[in-house]
Structures are given as structure tokens and as C-alpha cells.
Amino acid sequence: MANEKAVLIITGAWHLPEHYHKLTSGLEARGLRAICPRLPTNNGVVPPNSTIHDDVQFIKDIVAKEAAAGTHLAVMGHSWGGMISNASLAEFAVDRNSDKGGVTDIILFCAFIPSEGDSLAGLFGGELPPWLVPQPDDTVIWVDPIARLYNDVSPEEAKWANELCVPFGHKVQYMPIKCERIAWRDIPLTYITCEDDQAIPAAVQDGMVDKVEQQGIKVRKYRLPASHSPFLSMPEKLVDIVVEVTSGSE
């Protein structure tokens, strides 16, 4: 009996599973079970009471359960989800031809690619960019979030998405990940650069990919003319890429 394939979507900061509804429904329409949980850091509590380590353990628990059931998981990471996926998945690496369950692929889109011990702010050079403004309650707010996050989404949908966002912490973005080995060293990495991203500029995305490739790691690369939110503006393109990657086609 073939291993079931499923896709685990690790959301960005501020974002909830509902933001990704087009992506999850699109994957399921193509026969891939989609798992998109709400991260502990996106619990909306102010001041924040969860850390990056809570997110990592949360994802480890989900993946361990799926692996034990024999599932072959492709893990998608959006933005902050790149930090969490890479910090949590190395121990679950499995070849797609194996009978064992585990993670066969990491697919990142407009996401951070950390190395061991990195923080999110560290990937921006040590400080958050000026469009992220810390608040006294230890949250961070966006300067013009619709222009930064949803610039290729209809005004009505962008307003809905922005209003759905929850508060997110400031200090957590300076917190280094803790893992002995980063996942992209052991699990095939696909990276989708979003060229019209106004939150993580395409040059920053490309620079992170370059650093991985400089270490001798092959990265499967795609590009989309998308904002930071292709799960809203062009979800069918994301789904096509996931299907292509998980099918094992070159």
C-alpha cells in the first residue's frame, strides 16, 4: 500500500489558517490532504506569551504523529514558516521511495531560510526593517500592511485579510532557533521567489537561496510575479508547483 501524501502548511506571522483557504482547498482538489494549523505565536494574546520554541515543538508534534502513521509530508513554509520548518524537520527526513513516514520535501515561498542559531531579525542584518514598528506591549505593527502584504490582491479581499490578522510579538523575532541541524541540509528544498513581495524583497529571498547553494545544496527554484500573499492572489500557481514537486517530476 502506497504511503499517503499530505501537505503541511506552516503559516506566516500574524496569519491564520483561514488566510490560506484557497491554497488548502486547491491542494485537496488535486488529491492532497492539507494540514494548516494555527501556530502558538499566532494565538492573539497581548502581550505575547508564546515563543519560536513553542512553534517548533508544536510542528514537531504534528509531524511525529503523521510520520508514525506512514504519511509522506511535503511541508510548505510561508514567511515566518520558513524559520519554523527549518528548525523542526531535520529528524523527520525520509526519501519519497521509503515505506516509512516523514518529510519528503520542504517548499518555501517568500519565506526565511535560517541556518543553525539564526533569528528572523538576524536574516535582515540584525534589525527588523523600518516597515515593522515595535509597540510598548511587545507586539509589532506594519506600516501600511495592505501595500506590504496584499499589493496584488483585490481591495475587498486585502481588507478582509488585513482585518483577520492577529497581533504578533516583537522580541520573538530576535530569538535564535535551537536545533542541532537545519532541515534544508537533509530534506530537498524548493524555493518560490515572489518577485513583487514588499515585505521580504525578492533580492533578500534570492540572497538566502544563494547562501544555501553556496554550501553545496541543490535548491529547486521557481519564480512568481506575486506579492507576499500568493496564497490569495495566485493559489493555483502554488498548487501546481506542489503537485509537480511531490510527484517527483523534474
CSV table of C-alpha atoms in Angstrom, one decimal:
chain,number,residue,atom,x,y,z
A,1,MET,CA,0.0,0.0,0.0
A,2,ALA,CA,1.4,3.4,-1.1
A,3,ASN,CA,2.2,6.0,1.6
A,4,GLU,CA,-0.5,8.7,1.8
A,5,LYS,CA,0.8,12.1,0.6
A,6,ALA,CA,-0.2,15.2,2.6
A,7,VAL,CA,0.9,18.8,2.7
A,8,LEU,CA,1.5,20.7,6.0
A,9,ILE,CA,1.3,24.4,5.6
A,10,ILE,CA,3.2,26.5,8.2
A,11,THR,CA,1.7,30.0,8.2
A,12,GLY,CA,3.4,33.3,8.4
A,13,ALA,CA,3.4,35.5,11.4
A,14,TRP,CA,0.1,37.5,12.0
A,15,HIS,CA,-1.7,35.0,9.8
A,16,LEU,CA,-4.3,32.3,10.5
A,17,PRO,CA,-5.3,29.1,8.7
A,18,GLU,CA,-8.3,31.0,7.2
A,19,HIS,CA,-5.9,33.2,5.2
A,20,TYR,CA,-4.8,30.0,3.3
A,21,HIS,CA,-8.2,28.7,2.5
A,22,LYS,CA,-7.7,28.9,-1.3
A,23,LEU,CA,-4.4,27.0,-1.1
A,24,THR,CA,-5.8,24.3,1.2
A,25,SER,CA,-8.9,23.7,-1.0
A,26,GLY,CA,-6.8,23.8,-4.1
A,27,LEU,CA,-4.5,21.1,-2.8
A,28,GLU,CA,-7.3,18.9,-1.7
A,29,ALA,CA,-9.0,19.3,-5.1
A,30,ARG,CA,-5.8,17.7,-6.5
A,31,GLY,CA,-5.9,14.8,-4.1
A,32,LEU,CA,-3.5,16.1,-1.5
A,33,ARG,CA,-4.7,16.3,2.1
A,34,ALA,CA,-3.9,19.7,3.5
A,35,ILE,CA,-3.0,20.4,7.2
A,36,CYS,CA,-2.9,24.1,8.2
A,37,PRO,CA,-2.8,24.6,11.9
A,38,ARG,CA,-2.8,27.9,13.9
A,39,LEU,CA,0.6,28.4,15.4
A,40,PRO,CA,1.1,29.1,19.1
A,41,THR,CA,2.7,32.5,18.3
A,42,ASN,CA,-0.5,33.5,16.4
A,43,ASN,CA,-2.7,32.9,19.4
A,44,GLY,CA,-3.5,36.7,19.6
A,45,VAL,CA,-2.6,37.1,23.2
A,46,VAL,CA,-1.2,40.5,24.2
A,47,PRO,CA,1.4,40.8,25.5
A,48,PRO,CA,2.6,37.7,23.6
A,49,ASN,CA,3.1,34.6,25.7
A,50,SER,CA,4.5,32.1,23.1
A,51,THR,CA,7.9,31.9,21.5
A,52,ILE,CA,9.5,30.4,18.4
A,53,HIS,CA,10.4,27.4,20.5
A,54,ASP,CA,6.7,26.8,21.1
A,55,ASP,CA,6.0,26.9,17.4
A,56,VAL,CA,8.9,24.4,16.7
A,57,GLN,CA,7.6,21.9,19.3
A,58,PHE,CA,4.1,22.3,18.0
A,59,ILE,CA,5.1,21.4,14.5
A,60,LYS,CA,7.4,18.6,15.7
A,61,ASP,CA,4.4,17.0,17.4
A,62,ILE,CA,2.2,17.2,14.3
A,63,VAL,CA,4.9,15.8,12.1
A,64,ALA,CA,5.8,13.0,14.5
A,65,LYS,CA,2.1,11.9,14.5
A,66,GLU,CA,1.9,11.9,10.7
A,67,ALA,CA,5.2,10.1,10.3
A,68,ALA,CA,4.1,7.4,12.7
A,69,ALA,CA,1.0,6.9,10.6
A,70,GLY,CA,3.3,6.5,7.5
A,71,THR,CA,2.4,9.8,5.8
A,72,HIS,CA,4.8,11.3,3.3
A,73,LEU,CA,4.6,15.0,4.1
A,74,ALA,CA,5.6,17.9,1.9
A,75,VAL,CA,5.9,20.9,4.2
A,76,MET,CA,5.2,24.4,2.9
A,77,GLY,CA,6.5,27.4,4.8
A,78,HIS,CA,5.3,30.9,4.3
A,79,SER,CA,7.5,33.8,5.6
A,80,TRP,CA,7.9,33.0,9.4
A,81,GLY,CA,7.0,29.4,8.4
A,82,GLY,CA,10.5,29.2,6.9
A,83,MET,CA,12.0,29.7,10.3
A,84,ILE,CA,9.8,27.1,11.9
A,85,SER,CA,10.0,24.4,9.2
A,86,ASN,CA,13.8,24.5,9.0
A,87,ALA,CA,14.2,24.4,12.8
A,88,SER,CA,11.9,21.5,13.3
A,89,LEU,CA,12.0,19.0,10.5
A,90,ALA,CA,15.6,17.5,10.0
A,91,GLU,CA,14.9,14.5,12.2
A,92,PHE,CA,11.9,13.6,10.1
A,93,ALA,CA,13.7,13.4,6.7
A,94,VAL,CA,12.6,10.5,4.6
A,95,ASP,CA,13.1,9.5,0.9
A,96,ARG,CA,9.9,9.6,-1.1
A,97,ASN,CA,10.6,5.9,-2.1
A,98,SER,CA,10.7,4.8,1.5
A,99,ASP,CA,7.9,2.9,3.2
A,100,LYS,CA,8.5,5.0,6.3
A,101,GLY,CA,6.6,8.1,7.1
A,102,GLY,CA,8.2,11.5,7.3
A,103,VAL,CA,9.0,14.7,5.4
A,104,THR,CA,10.0,14.3,1.8
A,105,ASP,CA,10.1,18.0,0.7
A,106,ILE,CA,10.3,21.5,2.1
A,107,ILE,CA,8.6,24.1,-0.2
A,108,LEU,CA,9.2,27.7,0.9
A,109,PHE,CA,7.5,30.7,-0.6
A,110,CYS,CA,8.6,34.3,0.2
A,111,ALA,CA,10.0,32.7,3.4
A,112,PHE,CA,13.0,32.9,5.6
A,113,ILE,CA,15.8,30.3,5.2
A,114,PRO,CA,17.7,30.2,8.5
A,115,SER,CA,20.9,28.4,9.4
A,116,GLU,CA,21.5,26.9,12.8
A,117,GLY,CA,21.2,29.6,15.5
A,118,ASP,CA,19.7,32.3,13.3
A,119,SER,CA,16.9,34.7,14.3
A,120,LEU,CA,14.5,36.3,11.9
A,121,ALA,CA,15.9,39.7,12.6
A,122,GLY,CA,19.3,38.3,12.0
A,123,LEU,CA,18.4,37.5,8.5
A,124,PHE,CA,17.5,41.1,8.0
A,125,GLY,CA,21.0,42.1,9.2
A,126,GLY,CA,20.2,42.2,12.9
A,127,GLU,CA,17.3,44.7,13.0
A,128,LEU,CA,13.8,44.4,11.7
A,129,PRO,CA,13.1,46.5,8.6
A,130,PRO,CA,11.6,50.0,9.1
A,131,TRP,CA,8.1,48.9,8.0
A,132,LEU,CA,7.8,46.8,11.2
A,133,VAL,CA,7.3,49.1,14.2
A,134,PRO,CA,7.6,47.7,17.8
A,135,GLN,CA,4.9,48.7,20.3
A,136,PRO,CA,5.1,49.0,24.1
A,137,ASP,CA,3.1,45.8,24.6
A,138,ASP,CA,5.8,43.8,22.8
A,139,THR,CA,3.9,43.4,19.6
A,140,VAL,CA,4.9,44.7,16.1
A,141,ILE,CA,2.7,46.5,13.7
A,142,TRP,CA,3.1,47.1,10.0
A,143,VAL,CA,3.4,50.4,8.3
A,144,ASP,CA,0.8,50.2,5.5
A,145,PRO,CA,0.2,46.5,5.8
A,146,ILE,CA,-2.0,46.2,2.7
A,147,ALA,CA,0.7,47.7,0.5
A,148,ARG,CA,3.3,45.5,2.1
A,149,LEU,CA,1.4,42.2,2.2
A,150,TYR,CA,-1.5,42.2,-0.2
A,151,ASN,CA,-0.5,44.6,-3.1
A,152,ASP,CA,-1.7,42.2,-5.8
A,153,VAL,CA,-5.0,41.3,-4.1
A,154,SER,CA,-8.4,43.0,-4.7
A,155,PRO,CA,-9.1,45.8,-2.3
A,156,GLU,CA,-12.0,43.9,-0.8
A,157,GLU,CA,-10.0,40.7,-0.2
A,158,ALA,CA,-7.0,42.7,1.1
A,159,LYS,CA,-9.2,44.5,3.6
A,160,TRP,CA,-10.6,41.1,4.8
A,161,ALA,CA,-7.1,39.6,5.1
A,162,ASN,CA,-5.7,42.5,7.0
A,163,GLU,CA,-8.6,42.6,9.4
A,164,LEU,CA,-8.2,38.8,10.0
A,165,CYS,CA,-4.6,39.2,11.1
A,166,VAL,CA,-3.8,38.8,14.8
A,167,PRO,CA,-1.1,40.5,17.0
A,168,PHE,CA,2.4,39.1,16.8
A,169,GLY,CA,5.4,39.5,19.1
A,170,HIS,CA,8.4,41.7,18.8
A,171,LYS,CA,11.1,40.0,21.0
A,172,VAL,CA,10.3,36.6,19.4
A,173,GLN,CA,11.7,37.9,16.1
A,174,TYR,CA,15.1,38.3,17.7
A,175,MET,CA,15.1,34.9,19.3
A,176,PRO,CA,17.5,32.4,17.8
A,177,ILE,CA,16.3,29.0,16.7
A,178,LYS,CA,17.6,26.0,18.6
A,179,CYS,CA,18.4,22.9,16.5
A,180,GLU,CA,21.4,20.7,16.1
A,181,ARG,CA,20.9,20.6,12.3
A,182,ILE,CA,18.8,22.8,10.0
A,183,ALA,CA,16.3,20.9,7.9
A,184,TRP,CA,17.5,22.0,4.4
A,185,ARG,CA,20.7,20.1,4.9
A,186,ASP,CA,18.7,16.8,4.9
A,187,ILE,CA,15.4,17.4,3.1
A,188,PRO,CA,15.1,18.5,-0.6
A,189,LEU,CA,14.4,22.3,-0.7
A,190,THR,CA,12.2,24.0,-3.2
A,191,TYR,CA,12.0,27.8,-3.1
A,192,ILE,CA,9.4,30.0,-4.7
A,193,THR,CA,10.6,33.6,-5.0
A,194,CYS,CA,7.8,36.1,-5.1
A,195,GLU,CA,9.1,39.0,-7.2
A,196,ASP,CA,6.6,41.7,-6.2
A,197,ASP,CA,6.9,41.0,-2.4
A,198,GLN,CA,7.0,44.2,-0.5
A,199,ALA,CA,7.6,42.5,2.9
A,200,ILE,CA,10.6,40.3,2.1
A,201,PRO,CA,12.0,41.8,-1.1
A,202,ALA,CA,12.9,39.4,-3.9
A,203,ALA,CA,16.6,40.4,-3.5
A,204,VAL,CA,16.5,39.2,0.1
A,205,GLN,CA,14.8,36.0,-0.9
A,206,ASP,CA,17.4,35.3,-3.6
A,207,GLY,CA,20.2,36.1,-1.3
A,208,MET,CA,19.1,33.5,1.2
A,209,VAL,CA,18.8,30.9,-1.6
A,210,ASP,CA,22.3,31.8,-2.8
A,211,LYS,CA,23.7,31.2,0.7
A,212,VAL,CA,22.2,27.7,0.8
A,213,GLU,CA,23.5,26.9,-2.7
A,214,GLN,CA,27.0,28.1,-1.7
A,215,GLN,CA,27.1,25.3,0.8
A,216,GLY,CA,26.6,22.7,-2.0
A,217,ILE,CA,22.9,22.2,-1.5
A,218,LYS,CA,20.8,22.0,-4.7
A,219,VAL,CA,17.7,24.2,-4.5
A,220,ARG,CA,14.8,23.6,-6.8
A,221,LYS,CA,13.7,27.2,-7.8
A,222,TYR,CA,10.6,28.8,-9.1
A,223,ARG,CA,9.6,32.4,-9.5
A,224,LEU,CA,6.1,34.0,-9.4
A,225,PRO,CA,5.1,37.7,-10.2
A,226,ALA,CA,3.4,37.7,-6.8
A,227,SER,CA,3.2,39.7,-3.6
A,228,HIS,CA,3.9,38.3,-0.1
A,229,SER,CA,0.5,36.6,-0.4
A,230,PRO,CA,0.4,34.3,-3.4
A,231,PHE,CA,-1.9,32.0,-1.4
A,232,LEU,CA,-4.6,34.7,-2.1
A,233,SER,CA,-3.5,36.2,-5.5
A,234,MET,CA,-2.4,33.1,-7.4
A,235,PRO,CA,-3.1,30.0,-5.3
A,236,GLU,CA,-3.4,27.8,-8.4
A,237,LYS,CA,0.2,28.5,-9.2
A,238,LEU,CA,1.3,27.4,-5.8
A,239,VAL,CA,-0.8,24.2,-6.1
A,240,ASP,CA,0.7,23.4,-9.5
A,241,ILE,CA,4.2,23.7,-8.1
A,242,VAL,CA,3.4,21.5,-5.1
A,243,VAL,CA,1.9,18.8,-7.3
A,244,GLU,CA,4.9,18.9,-9.6
A,245,VAL,CA,7.4,18.7,-6.6
A,246,THR,CA,5.5,15.9,-4.8
A,247,SER,CA,5.1,13.8,-8.0
A,248,GLY,CA,8.9,13.6,-8.2
A,249,SER,CA,9.0,15.1,-11.7
A,250,GLU,CA,12.0,17.2,-12.7
